[in-house]
XYZ file of C-alpha atoms in Angstrom:
151
model
C -3.594 14.046 10.511
C -1.130 15.853 8.342
C -0.109 14.173 5.144
C 3.261 13.951 3.491
C 4.344 13.206 -0.029
C 3.822 9.512 -0.588
C 7.141 8.168 -1.777
C 7.844 5.865 1.126
C 9.296 2.427 0.783
C 7.741 0.688 3.743
C 8.905 -2.849 4.475
C 6.490 -5.675 5.272
C 7.347 -5.427 8.974
C 6.824 -1.654 8.919
C 3.417 -2.191 7.272
C 2.407 -4.321 10.244
C 3.283 -1.459 12.596
C 1.563 1.141 10.416
C -1.635 -0.918 10.403
C -1.728 -0.756 14.206
C -1.206 3.016 14.130
C -3.855 3.526 11.420
C -6.361 1.403 13.328
C -5.808 3.219 16.616
C -4.841 6.773 15.660
C -2.377 7.432 18.477
C -0.335 4.658 20.057
C 2.606 4.027 22.334
C 5.283 1.448 21.616
C 3.642 -0.649 24.333
C 0.360 -0.601 22.370
C 2.113 -1.803 19.224
C 4.045 -4.477 21.122
C 0.883 -5.847 22.756
C -1.076 -5.783 19.479
C 1.575 -7.516 17.389
C 3.186 -9.599 20.119
C 1.518 -12.892 19.329
C 1.188 -12.423 15.583
C 4.780 -11.387 14.890
C 6.688 -12.849 17.859
C 8.967 -9.787 17.945
C 11.085 -8.629 20.844
C 10.349 -5.156 22.251
C 13.547 -3.839 20.700
C 12.396 -4.926 17.231
C 9.140 -2.999 17.533
C 10.928 0.082 18.857
C 13.441 -0.111 15.993
C 10.606 -0.292 13.458
C 8.845 2.675 15.073
C 12.102 4.638 14.922
C 12.593 3.810 11.250
C 9.052 4.916 10.441
C 9.651 8.206 12.240
C 12.911 8.692 10.276
C 11.085 7.977 7.011
C 8.429 10.529 7.914
C 5.605 7.980 8.021
C 5.075 8.495 11.750
C 5.022 11.546 13.952
C 6.103 11.284 17.563
C 5.393 13.451 20.573
C 6.422 12.991 24.149
C 3.799 12.842 26.894
C 5.532 12.478 30.231
C 7.830 9.487 29.916
C 5.934 8.005 26.950
C 6.246 8.641 23.250
C 2.982 8.802 21.346
C 3.072 7.815 17.672
C 0.604 8.937 15.021
C 0.567 8.519 11.257
C 1.727 11.279 8.920
C 0.155 9.438 6.015
C -3.351 8.061 5.675
C -3.751 4.342 5.082
C -5.621 4.951 1.837
C -2.753 7.094 0.496
C -0.143 4.530 1.467
C -2.084 1.705 -0.173
C -2.570 3.778 -3.324
C 1.162 4.541 -3.434
C 1.945 0.856 -2.933
C -0.385 -0.252 -5.723
C 0.901 2.472 -8.056
C 4.414 1.209 -7.397
C 3.351 -2.318 -8.355
C 1.585 -1.190 -11.536
C 4.568 0.950 -12.535
C 6.650 -2.242 -12.558
C 4.560 -4.085 -15.154
C 3.596 -3.462 -18.762
C 0.568 -1.172 -18.985
C -1.087 -3.763 -21.240
C -1.048 -6.221 -18.297
C -2.818 -4.008 -15.758
C -6.317 -5.282 -16.618
C -5.232 -8.918 -16.270
C -3.497 -8.216 -12.957
C -6.565 -6.403 -11.585
C -8.706 -9.322 -12.757
C -6.424 -11.814 -11.017
C -6.538 -9.813 -7.791
C -10.335 -9.826 -7.893
C -10.466 -13.564 -8.669
C -8.055 -14.440 -5.870
C -9.805 -12.565 -3.027
C -13.104 -12.770 -1.185
C -15.359 -9.785 -1.883
C -18.592 -8.643 -0.277
C -21.675 -7.756 -2.292
C -20.907 -4.093 -1.511
C -17.369 -4.525 -2.869
C -18.723 -6.041 -6.066
C -21.292 -3.287 -6.474
C -18.597 -0.633 -6.031
C -16.380 -2.366 -8.596
C -19.268 -2.556 -11.047
C -19.916 1.180 -10.596
C -16.246 1.998 -11.121
C -16.073 -0.157 -14.254
C -19.213 1.456 -15.625
C -17.634 4.918 -15.146
C -14.343 3.727 -16.683
C -16.182 2.640 -19.846
C -16.705 6.301 -20.769
C -12.912 6.761 -21.011
C -11.870 3.307 -22.185
C -9.498 2.951 -25.110
C -9.513 0.313 -27.805
C -6.038 -0.831 -26.789
C -3.790 0.256 -23.911
C -0.426 1.634 -25.053
C 2.719 -0.178 -24.022
C 5.394 2.138 -22.678
C 8.013 -0.469 -21.884
C 11.533 -0.301 -23.231
C 12.145 -2.674 -26.119
C 12.731 -6.158 -24.773
C 11.181 -5.361 -21.389
C 7.853 -7.069 -22.071
C 6.455 -9.605 -24.478
C 3.707 -7.551 -26.124
C 3.684 -7.542 -29.930
C 4.878 -3.906 -30.114
C 8.419 -4.800 -29.141
C 9.149 -8.080 -30.858
C 12.305 -7.866 -32.905
C 11.989 -8.357 -36.620
C 8.358 -7.252 -36.920
């Protein structure tokens, strides 16, 4: 799979399609329609439109085999998820990242393996931890003490 620069803005519906492609490697529109048919209740035209948009955005590659078009991902799922999470964290104050990560962990079911991996990551992060994370928000963009007026 070739990879492209990850600066895609993939809609929720497009994510559903990408998940089918990532899970299967190479798919036809018929594969996507049958996989998502019950879950999404989309018409065939909707799925084909979404596939076309993903090709235009560069997220999917398409090749013709006979009368069928075969779709494959130009971006790995892990890269897309990392880009998505980076986009979220770029929207909040850097001082809030730890709390947001904590909330995500609290709100989701994790396996023992997941927890062990998180513990290992946190142990490694300790070596580079800072006393306090710097805020880089514009004044008035967050409520951390660094930007209160009159201080």
